[in-house]
mmCIF file of C-alpha atoms and ligand atoms in Angstrom:
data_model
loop_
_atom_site.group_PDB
_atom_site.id
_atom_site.type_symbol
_atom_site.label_atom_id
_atom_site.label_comp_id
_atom_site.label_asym_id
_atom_site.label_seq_id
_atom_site.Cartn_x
_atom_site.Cartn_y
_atom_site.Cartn_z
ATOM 1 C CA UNK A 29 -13.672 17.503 12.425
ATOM 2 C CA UNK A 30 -13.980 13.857 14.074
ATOM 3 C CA UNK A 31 -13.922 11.164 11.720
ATOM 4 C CA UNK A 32 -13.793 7.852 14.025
ATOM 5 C CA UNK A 33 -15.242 6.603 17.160
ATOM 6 C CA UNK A 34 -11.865 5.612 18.423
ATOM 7 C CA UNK A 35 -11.883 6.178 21.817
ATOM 8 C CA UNK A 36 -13.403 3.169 23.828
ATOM 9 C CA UNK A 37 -15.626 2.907 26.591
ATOM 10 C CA UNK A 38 -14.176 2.516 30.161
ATOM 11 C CA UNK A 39 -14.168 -0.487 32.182
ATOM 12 C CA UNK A 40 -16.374 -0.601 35.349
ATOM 13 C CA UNK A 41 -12.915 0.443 36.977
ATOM 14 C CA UNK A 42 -12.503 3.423 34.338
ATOM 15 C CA UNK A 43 -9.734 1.791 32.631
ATOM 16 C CA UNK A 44 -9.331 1.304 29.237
ATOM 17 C CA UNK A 45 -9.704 -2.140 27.970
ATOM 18 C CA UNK A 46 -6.900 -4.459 27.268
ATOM 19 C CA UNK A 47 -6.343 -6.714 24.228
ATOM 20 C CA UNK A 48 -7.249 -10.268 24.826
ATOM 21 C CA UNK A 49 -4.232 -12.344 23.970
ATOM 22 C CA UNK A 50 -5.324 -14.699 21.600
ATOM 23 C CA UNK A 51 -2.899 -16.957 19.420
ATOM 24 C CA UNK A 52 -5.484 -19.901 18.898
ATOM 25 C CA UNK A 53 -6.010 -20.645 14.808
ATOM 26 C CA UNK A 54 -9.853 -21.933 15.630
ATOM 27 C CA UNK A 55 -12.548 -19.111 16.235
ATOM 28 C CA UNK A 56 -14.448 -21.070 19.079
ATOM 29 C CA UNK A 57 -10.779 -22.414 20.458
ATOM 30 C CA UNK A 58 -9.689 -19.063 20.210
ATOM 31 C CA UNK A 59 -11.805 -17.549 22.426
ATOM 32 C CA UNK A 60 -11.487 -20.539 25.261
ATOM 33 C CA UNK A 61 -7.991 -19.955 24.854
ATOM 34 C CA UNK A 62 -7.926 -16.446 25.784
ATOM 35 C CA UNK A 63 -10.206 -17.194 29.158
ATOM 36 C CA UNK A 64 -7.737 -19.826 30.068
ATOM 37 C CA UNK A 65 -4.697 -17.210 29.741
ATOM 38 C CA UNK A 66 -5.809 -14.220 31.143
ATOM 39 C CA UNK A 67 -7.838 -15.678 34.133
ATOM 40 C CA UNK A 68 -11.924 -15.736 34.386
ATOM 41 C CA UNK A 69 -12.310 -11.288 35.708
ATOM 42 C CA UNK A 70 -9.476 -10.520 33.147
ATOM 43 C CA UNK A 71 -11.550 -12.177 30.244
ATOM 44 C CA UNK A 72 -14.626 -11.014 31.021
ATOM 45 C CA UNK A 73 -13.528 -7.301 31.248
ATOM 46 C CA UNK A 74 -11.441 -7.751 28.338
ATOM 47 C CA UNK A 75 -14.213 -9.332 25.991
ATOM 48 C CA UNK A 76 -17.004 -7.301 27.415
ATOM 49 C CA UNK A 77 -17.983 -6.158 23.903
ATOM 50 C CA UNK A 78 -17.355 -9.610 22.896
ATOM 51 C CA UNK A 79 -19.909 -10.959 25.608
ATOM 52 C CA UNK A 80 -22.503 -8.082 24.469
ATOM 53 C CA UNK A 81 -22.473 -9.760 20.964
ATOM 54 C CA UNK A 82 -22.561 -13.195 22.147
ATOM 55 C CA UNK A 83 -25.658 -12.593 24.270
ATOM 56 C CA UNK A 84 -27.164 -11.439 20.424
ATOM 57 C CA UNK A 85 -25.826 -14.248 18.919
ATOM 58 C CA UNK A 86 -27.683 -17.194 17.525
ATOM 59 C CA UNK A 87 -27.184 -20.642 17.405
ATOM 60 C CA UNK A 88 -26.624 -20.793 13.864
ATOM 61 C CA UNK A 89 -24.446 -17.370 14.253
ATOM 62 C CA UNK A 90 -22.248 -19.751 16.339
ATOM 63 C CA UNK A 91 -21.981 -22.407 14.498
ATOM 64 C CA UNK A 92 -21.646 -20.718 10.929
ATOM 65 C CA UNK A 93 -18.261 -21.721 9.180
ATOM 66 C CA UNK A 94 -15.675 -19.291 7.765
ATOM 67 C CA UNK A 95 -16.891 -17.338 4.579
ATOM 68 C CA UNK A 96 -14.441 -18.653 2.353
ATOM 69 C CA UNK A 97 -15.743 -22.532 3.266
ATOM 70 C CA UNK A 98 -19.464 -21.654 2.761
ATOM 71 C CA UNK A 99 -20.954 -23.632 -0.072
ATOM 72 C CA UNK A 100 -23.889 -21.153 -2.186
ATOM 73 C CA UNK A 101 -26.392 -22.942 -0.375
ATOM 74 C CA UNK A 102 -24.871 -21.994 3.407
ATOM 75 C CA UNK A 103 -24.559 -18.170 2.000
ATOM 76 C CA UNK A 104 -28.098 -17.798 0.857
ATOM 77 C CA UNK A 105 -29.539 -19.054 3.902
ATOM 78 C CA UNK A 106 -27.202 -16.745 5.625
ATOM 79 C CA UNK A 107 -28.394 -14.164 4.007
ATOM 80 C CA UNK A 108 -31.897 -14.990 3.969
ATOM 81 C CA UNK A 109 -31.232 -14.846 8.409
ATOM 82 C CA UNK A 110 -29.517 -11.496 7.987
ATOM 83 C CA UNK A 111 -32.295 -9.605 6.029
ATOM 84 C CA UNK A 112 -34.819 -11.104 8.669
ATOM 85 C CA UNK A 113 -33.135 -9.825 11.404
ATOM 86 C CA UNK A 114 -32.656 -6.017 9.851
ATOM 87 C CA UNK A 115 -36.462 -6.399 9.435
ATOM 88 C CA UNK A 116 -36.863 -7.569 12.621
ATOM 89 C CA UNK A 117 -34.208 -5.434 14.795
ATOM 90 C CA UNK A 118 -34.207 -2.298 12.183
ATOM 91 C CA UNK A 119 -37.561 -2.647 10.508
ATOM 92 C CA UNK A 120 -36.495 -2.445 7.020
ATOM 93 C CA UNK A 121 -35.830 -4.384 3.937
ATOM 94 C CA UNK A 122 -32.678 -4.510 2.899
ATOM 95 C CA UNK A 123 -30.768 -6.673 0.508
ATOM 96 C CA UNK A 124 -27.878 -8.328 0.979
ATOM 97 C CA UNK A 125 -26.006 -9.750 -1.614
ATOM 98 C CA UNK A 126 -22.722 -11.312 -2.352
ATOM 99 C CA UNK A 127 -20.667 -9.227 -4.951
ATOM 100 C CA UNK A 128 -17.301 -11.070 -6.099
ATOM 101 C CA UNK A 129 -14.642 -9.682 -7.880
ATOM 102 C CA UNK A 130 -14.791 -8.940 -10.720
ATOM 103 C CA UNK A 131 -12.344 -11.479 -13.649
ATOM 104 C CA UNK A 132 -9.731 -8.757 -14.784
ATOM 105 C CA UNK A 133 -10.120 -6.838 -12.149
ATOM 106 C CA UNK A 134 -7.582 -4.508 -9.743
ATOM 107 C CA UNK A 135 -9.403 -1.392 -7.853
ATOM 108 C CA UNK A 136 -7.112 1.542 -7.425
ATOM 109 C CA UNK A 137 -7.582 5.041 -5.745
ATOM 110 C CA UNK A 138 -5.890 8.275 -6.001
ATOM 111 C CA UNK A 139 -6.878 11.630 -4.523
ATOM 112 C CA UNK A 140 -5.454 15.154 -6.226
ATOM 113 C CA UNK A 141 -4.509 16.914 -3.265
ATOM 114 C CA UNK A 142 -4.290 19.431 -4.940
ATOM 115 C CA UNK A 143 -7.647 20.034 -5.437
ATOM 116 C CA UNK A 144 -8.785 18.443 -2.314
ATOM 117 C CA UNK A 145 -9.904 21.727 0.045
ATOM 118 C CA UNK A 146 -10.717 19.451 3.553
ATOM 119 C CA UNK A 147 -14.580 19.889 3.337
ATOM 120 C CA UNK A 148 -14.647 16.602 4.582
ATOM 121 C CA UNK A 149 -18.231 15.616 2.083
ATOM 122 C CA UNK A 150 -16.574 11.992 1.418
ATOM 123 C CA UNK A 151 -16.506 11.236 5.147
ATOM 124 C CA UNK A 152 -20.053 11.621 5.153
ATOM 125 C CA UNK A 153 -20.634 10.055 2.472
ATOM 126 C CA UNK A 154 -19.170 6.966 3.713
ATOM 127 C CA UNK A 155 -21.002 7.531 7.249
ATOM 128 C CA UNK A 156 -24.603 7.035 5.177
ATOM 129 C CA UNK A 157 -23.175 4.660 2.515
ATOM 130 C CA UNK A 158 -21.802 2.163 5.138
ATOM 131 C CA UNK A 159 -24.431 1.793 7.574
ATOM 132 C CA UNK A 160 -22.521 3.817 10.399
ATOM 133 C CA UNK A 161 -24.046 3.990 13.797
ATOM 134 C CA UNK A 162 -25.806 7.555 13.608
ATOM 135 C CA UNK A 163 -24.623 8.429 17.331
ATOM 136 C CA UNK A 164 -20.963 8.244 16.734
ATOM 137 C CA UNK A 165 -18.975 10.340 13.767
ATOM 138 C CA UNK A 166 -17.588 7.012 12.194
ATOM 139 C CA UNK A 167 -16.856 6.469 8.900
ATOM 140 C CA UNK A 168 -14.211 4.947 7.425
ATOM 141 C CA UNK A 169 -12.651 8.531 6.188
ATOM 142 C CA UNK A 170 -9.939 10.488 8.150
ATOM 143 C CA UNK A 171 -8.885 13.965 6.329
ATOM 144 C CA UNK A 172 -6.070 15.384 8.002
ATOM 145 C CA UNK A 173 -5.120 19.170 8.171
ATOM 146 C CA UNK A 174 -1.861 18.990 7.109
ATOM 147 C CA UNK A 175 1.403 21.310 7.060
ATOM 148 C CA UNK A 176 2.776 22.135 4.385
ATOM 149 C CA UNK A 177 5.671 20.632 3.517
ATOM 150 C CA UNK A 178 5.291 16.796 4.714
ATOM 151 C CA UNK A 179 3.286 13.789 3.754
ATOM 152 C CA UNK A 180 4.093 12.200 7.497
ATOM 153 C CA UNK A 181 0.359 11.803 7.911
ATOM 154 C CA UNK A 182 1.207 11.523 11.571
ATOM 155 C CA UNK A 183 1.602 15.129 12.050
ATOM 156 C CA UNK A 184 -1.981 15.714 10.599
ATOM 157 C CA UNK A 185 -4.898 17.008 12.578
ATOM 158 C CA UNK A 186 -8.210 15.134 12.437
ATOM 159 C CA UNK A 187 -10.527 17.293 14.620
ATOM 160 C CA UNK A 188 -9.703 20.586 12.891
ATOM 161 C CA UNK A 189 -12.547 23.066 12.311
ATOM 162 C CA UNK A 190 -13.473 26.404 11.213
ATOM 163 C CA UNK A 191 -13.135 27.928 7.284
ATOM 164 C CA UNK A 192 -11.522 25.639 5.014
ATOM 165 C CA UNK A 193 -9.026 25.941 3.169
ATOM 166 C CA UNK A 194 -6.831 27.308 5.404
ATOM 167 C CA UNK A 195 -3.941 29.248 3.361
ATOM 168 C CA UNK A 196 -0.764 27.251 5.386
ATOM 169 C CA UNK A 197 -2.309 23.567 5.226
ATOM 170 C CA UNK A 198 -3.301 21.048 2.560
ATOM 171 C CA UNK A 199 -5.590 18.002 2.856
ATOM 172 C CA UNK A 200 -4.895 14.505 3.964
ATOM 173 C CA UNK A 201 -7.663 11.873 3.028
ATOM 174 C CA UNK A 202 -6.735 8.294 4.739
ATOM 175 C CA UNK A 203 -9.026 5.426 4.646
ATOM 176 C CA UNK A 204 -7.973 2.154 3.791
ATOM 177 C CA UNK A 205 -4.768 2.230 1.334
ATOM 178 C CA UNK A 206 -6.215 -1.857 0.185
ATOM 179 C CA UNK A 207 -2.184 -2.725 0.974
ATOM 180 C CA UNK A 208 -0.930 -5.152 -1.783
ATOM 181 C CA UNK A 209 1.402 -6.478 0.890
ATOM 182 C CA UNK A 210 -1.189 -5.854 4.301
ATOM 183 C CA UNK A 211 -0.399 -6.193 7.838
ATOM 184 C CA UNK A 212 -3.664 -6.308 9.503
ATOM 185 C CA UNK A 213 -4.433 -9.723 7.240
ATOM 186 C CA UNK A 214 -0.659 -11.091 8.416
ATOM 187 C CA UNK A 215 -2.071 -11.085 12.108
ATOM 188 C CA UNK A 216 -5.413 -12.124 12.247
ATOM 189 C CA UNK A 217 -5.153 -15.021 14.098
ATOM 190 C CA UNK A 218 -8.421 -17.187 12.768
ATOM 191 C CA UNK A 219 -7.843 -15.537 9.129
ATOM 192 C CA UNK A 220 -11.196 -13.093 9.597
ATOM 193 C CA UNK A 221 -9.405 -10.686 6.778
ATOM 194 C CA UNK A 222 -8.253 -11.607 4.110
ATOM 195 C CA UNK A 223 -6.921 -9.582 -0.048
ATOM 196 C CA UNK A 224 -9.355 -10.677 -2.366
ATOM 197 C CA UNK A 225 -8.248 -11.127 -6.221
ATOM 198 C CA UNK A 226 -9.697 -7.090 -6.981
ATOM 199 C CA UNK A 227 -7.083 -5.843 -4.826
ATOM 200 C CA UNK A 228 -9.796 -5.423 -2.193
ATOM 201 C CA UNK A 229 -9.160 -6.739 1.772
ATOM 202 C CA UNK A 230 -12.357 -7.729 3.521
ATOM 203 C CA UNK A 231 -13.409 -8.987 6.848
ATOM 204 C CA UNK A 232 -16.096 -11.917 7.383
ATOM 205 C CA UNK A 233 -17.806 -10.392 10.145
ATOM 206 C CA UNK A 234 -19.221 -13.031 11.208
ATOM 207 C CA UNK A 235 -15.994 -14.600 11.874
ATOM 208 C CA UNK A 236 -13.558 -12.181 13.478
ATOM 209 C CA UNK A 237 -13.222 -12.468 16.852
ATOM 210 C CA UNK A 238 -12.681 -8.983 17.718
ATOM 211 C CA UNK A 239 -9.200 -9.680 18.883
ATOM 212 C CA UNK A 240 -8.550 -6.074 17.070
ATOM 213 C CA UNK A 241 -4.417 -7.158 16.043
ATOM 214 C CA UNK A 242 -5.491 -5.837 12.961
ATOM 215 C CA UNK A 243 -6.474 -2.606 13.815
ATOM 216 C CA UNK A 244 -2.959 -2.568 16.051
ATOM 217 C CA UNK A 245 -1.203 -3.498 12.976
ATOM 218 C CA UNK A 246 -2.469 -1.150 10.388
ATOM 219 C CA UNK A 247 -0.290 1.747 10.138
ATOM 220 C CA UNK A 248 -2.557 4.194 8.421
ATOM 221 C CA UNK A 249 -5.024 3.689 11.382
ATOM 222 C CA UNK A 250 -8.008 2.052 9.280
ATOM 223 C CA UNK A 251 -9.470 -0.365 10.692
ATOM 224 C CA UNK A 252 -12.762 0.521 13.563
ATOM 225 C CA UNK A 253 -13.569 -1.523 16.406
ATOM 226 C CA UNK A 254 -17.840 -1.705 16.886
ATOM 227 C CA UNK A 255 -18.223 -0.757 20.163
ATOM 228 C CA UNK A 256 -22.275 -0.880 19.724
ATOM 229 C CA UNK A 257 -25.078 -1.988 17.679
ATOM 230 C CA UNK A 258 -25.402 0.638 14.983
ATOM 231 C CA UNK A 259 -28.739 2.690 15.622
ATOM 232 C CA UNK A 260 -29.843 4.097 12.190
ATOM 233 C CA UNK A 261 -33.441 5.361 11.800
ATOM 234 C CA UNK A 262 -35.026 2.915 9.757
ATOM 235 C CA UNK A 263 -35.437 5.421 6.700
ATOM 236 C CA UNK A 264 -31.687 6.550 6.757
ATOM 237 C CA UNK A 265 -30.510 2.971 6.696
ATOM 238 C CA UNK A 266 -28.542 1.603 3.399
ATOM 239 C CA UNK A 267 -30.907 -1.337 2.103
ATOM 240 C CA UNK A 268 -28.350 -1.741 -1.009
ATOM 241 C CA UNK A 269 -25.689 -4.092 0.687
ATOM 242 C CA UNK A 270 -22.877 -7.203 0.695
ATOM 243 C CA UNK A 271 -22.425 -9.792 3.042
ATOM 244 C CA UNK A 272 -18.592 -8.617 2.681
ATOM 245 C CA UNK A 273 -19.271 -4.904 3.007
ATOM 246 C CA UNK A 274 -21.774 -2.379 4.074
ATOM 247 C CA UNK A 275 -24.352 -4.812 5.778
ATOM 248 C CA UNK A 276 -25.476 -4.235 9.577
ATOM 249 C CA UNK A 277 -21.967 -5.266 11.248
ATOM 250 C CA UNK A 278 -22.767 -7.465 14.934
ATOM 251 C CA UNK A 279 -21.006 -5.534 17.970
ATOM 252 C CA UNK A 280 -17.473 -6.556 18.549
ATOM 253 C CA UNK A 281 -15.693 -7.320 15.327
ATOM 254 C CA UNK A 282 -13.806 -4.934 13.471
ATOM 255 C CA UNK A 283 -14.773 -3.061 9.806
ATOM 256 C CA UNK A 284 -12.821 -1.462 7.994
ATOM 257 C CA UNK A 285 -13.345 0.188 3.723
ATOM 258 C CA UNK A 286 -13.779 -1.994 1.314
ATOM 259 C CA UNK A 287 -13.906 0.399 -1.693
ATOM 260 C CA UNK A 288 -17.682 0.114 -1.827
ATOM 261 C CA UNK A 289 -17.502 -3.140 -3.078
ATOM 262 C CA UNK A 290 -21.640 -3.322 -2.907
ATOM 263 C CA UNK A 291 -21.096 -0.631 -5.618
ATOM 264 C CA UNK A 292 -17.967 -0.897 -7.012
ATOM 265 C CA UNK A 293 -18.226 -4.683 -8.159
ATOM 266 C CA UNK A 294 -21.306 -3.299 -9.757
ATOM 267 C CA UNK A 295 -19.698 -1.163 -11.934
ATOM 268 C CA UNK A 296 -20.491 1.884 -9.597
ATOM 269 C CA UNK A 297 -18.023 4.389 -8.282
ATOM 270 C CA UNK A 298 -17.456 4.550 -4.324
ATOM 271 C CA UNK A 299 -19.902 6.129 -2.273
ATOM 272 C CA UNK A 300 -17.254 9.114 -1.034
ATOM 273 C CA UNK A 301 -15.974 9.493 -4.651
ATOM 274 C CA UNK A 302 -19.688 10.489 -6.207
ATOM 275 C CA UNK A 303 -19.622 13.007 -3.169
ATOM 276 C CA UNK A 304 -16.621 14.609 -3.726
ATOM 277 C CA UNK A 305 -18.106 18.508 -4.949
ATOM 278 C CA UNK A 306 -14.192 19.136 -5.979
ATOM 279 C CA UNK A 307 -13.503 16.069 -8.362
ATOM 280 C CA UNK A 308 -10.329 15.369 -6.442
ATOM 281 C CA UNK A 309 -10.645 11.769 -6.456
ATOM 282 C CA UNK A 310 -10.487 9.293 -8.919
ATOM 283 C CA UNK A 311 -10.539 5.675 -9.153
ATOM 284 C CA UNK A 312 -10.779 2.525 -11.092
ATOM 285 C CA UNK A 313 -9.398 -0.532 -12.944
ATOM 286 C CA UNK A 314 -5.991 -0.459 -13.102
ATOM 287 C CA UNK A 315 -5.773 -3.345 -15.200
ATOM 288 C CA UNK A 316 -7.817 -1.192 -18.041
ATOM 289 C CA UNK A 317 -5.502 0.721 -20.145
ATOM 290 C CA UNK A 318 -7.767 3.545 -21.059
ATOM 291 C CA UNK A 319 -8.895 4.171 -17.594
ATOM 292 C CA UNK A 320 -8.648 7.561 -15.461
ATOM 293 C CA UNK A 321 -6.757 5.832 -13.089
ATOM 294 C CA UNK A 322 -4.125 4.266 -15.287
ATOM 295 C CA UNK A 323 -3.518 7.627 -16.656
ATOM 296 C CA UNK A 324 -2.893 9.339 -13.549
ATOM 297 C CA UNK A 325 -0.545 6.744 -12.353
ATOM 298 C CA UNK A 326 1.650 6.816 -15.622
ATOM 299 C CA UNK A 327 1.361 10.555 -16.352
ATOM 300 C CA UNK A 328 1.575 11.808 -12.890
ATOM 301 C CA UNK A 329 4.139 12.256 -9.409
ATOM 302 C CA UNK A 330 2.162 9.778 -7.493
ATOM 303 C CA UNK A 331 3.080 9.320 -3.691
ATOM 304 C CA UNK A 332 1.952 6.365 -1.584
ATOM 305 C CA UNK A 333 2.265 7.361 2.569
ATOM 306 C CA UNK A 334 4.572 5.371 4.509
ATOM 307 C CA UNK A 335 6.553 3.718 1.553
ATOM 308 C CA UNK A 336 9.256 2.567 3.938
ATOM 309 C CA UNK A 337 6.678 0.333 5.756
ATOM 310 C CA UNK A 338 6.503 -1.738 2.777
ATOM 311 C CA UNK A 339 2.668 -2.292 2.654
ATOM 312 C CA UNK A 340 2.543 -1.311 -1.103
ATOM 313 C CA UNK A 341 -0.868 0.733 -1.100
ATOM 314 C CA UNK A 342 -3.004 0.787 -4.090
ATOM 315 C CA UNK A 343 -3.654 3.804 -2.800
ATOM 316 C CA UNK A 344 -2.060 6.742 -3.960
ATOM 317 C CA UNK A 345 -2.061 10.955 -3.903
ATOM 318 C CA UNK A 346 -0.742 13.114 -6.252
ATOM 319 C CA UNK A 347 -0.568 17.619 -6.681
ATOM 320 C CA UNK A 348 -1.223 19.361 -9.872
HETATM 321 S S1 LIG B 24 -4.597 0.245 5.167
HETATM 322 FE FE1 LIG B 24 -4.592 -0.908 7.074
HETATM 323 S S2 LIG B 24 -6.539 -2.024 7.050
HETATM 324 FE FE2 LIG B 24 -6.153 -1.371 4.945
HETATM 325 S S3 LIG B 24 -5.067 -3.113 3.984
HETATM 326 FE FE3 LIG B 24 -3.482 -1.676 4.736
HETATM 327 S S4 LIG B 24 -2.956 -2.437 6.781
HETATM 328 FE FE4 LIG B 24 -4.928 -3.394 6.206
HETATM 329 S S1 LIG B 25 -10.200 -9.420 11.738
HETATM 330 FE FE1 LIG B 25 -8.973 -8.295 13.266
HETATM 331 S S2 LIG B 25 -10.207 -8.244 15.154
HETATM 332 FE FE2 LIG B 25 -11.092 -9.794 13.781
HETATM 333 S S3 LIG B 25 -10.141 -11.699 14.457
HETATM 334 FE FE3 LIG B 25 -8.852 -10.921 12.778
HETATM 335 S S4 LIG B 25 -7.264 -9.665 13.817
HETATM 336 FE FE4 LIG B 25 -8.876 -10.059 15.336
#
């Protein structure tokens, strides 16, 4: 099973791109800055996805602020522009609103591994829920065949096939672990990511820069670079979305989970959860003493992966 489109195109030289090096706080500075340090050939092979998305970007794309500084007024005429163009490029109508968190709130996941058998259903699940480019096996899902015997998610195998369960492995779903403590937001250098109050760490898309630290720094490999415009047939395409989530994503930033927040905040479980056949995954308000989740984390042997990384998930797995 694939579950990510990481592998990136080659350069006109068959290379792999490089990182830009960018350490400038301003978007538009940012993004000067990096010509003037790695030369004009450098930059331009470096930021080619960058320079696809720029040729699709409008003037008011440009010169829109960060999310966090929009007034109400700014988002809904953003969002009136985005659900233009998906009529436009895509041909449908979608809806895009702009779920907050919700007062009280802190989202938690845990998976029974136990029960988990590797079908892989979630990761498809997430591939239709999030508006995934049809040509490409992303989602924001990994399960790992795993050995028994470890949790080092590192010695997992994400393109295994055949009958599952196998009798000598168990199941490793990773996606976003929503890191109390997260890396990828420490690096951003324009502050594209950020934890919101739920517990839940977003990207403005419209503002990353595509720099991809982030998806360097996570260490549970969960962040996805858009190589391309997502191709959906128009019928297939989400029309249920959030500015901060599942919308159409331009080419060149990087996406990542968000715990369906277009759902979630709605009082709706996550997309991968409702398609789990085997019930091994719960989640919800930890903050709610009579939730599932609560229970499981005070009744059960809950694990977190890479503990000694210090990210503090609020993400965690547990076995009967
Ligand atoms: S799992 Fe990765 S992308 Fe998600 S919050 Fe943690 S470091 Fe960031
Ligand atoms: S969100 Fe990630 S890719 Fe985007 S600007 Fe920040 S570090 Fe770079």
């Amino acid at each position: 099973m694939t579950t990510t489109n990481d592998s990136p195109p080659k350069g006109e030289d068959g290379r792999d791109r490089s990182l830009p090096v960018i350490a400038n706080p301003s978007r538009r500075t940012a993004v000067k800055g990096a010509f003037a340090t790695l030369g004009a050939a450098a930059f331009v092979a470096a930021v080619s996805p960058l320079r696809q998305a720029a040729e699709r970007t409008s003037a008011a794309e440009f010169m829109q602020s960060h999310y966090k500084r929009l007034t109400d007024e700014d988002k809904r005429k953003i969002i009136e522009r985005l659900e233009a163009e998906a009529k436009e490029n895509h041909g449908v109508e979608v809806e895009i609103a702009d779920d907050r968190p919700i007062p009280g709130t802190k989202f938690v996941y845990a998976i029974n591994l136990s029960v988990c058998n590797g079908n892989g259903k979630c990761v498809e699940a997430c591939h239709k829920e999030n508006n995934h480019d049809r040509s490409t096996g992303q989602s924001y899902i990994r399960v790992l065949e795993m050995p028994k015997g470890t949790m080092d998610m590192e010695e997992g195998n994400t393109t295994y096939s055949g009958v599952v369960p196998k009798d000598d492995k168990f199941y490793l779903p990773v996606q976003c672990q929503q890191c109390d403590e997260p890396p990828c937001v420490d690096v951003c250098p324009v502050k594209a990511t950020w934890k919101e109050e739920d517990g839940i760490v977003v990207v403005d898309y419209n503002w990353c820069i595509g720099c991809r630290y982030c998806e360097a720094a996570c260490p549970y490999h969960a962040r996805r670079f858009n190589w391309k415009q997502a191709e959906i047939p128009a019928e297939e395409i989400n029309p249920d979305q959030s500015y901060l989530s599942n919308r159409l994503r331009p080419v060149g930033v990087v996406e990542k989970c968000t715990y369906c927040l277009h759902r979630t905040r709605r009082g709706k479980l996550p997309a991968c959860l409702e398609a789990c056949p085997t019930g091994a995954r719960v989640f919800g308000n930890i903050l709610d003493p009579d939730s599932n989740i609560r229970w499981i984390l005070e009744n059960k042997r809950v694990y977190i992966l890479k503990e000694e990384l210090g990210t503090k998930p609020a993400f965690f797995y547990y076995f009967d």
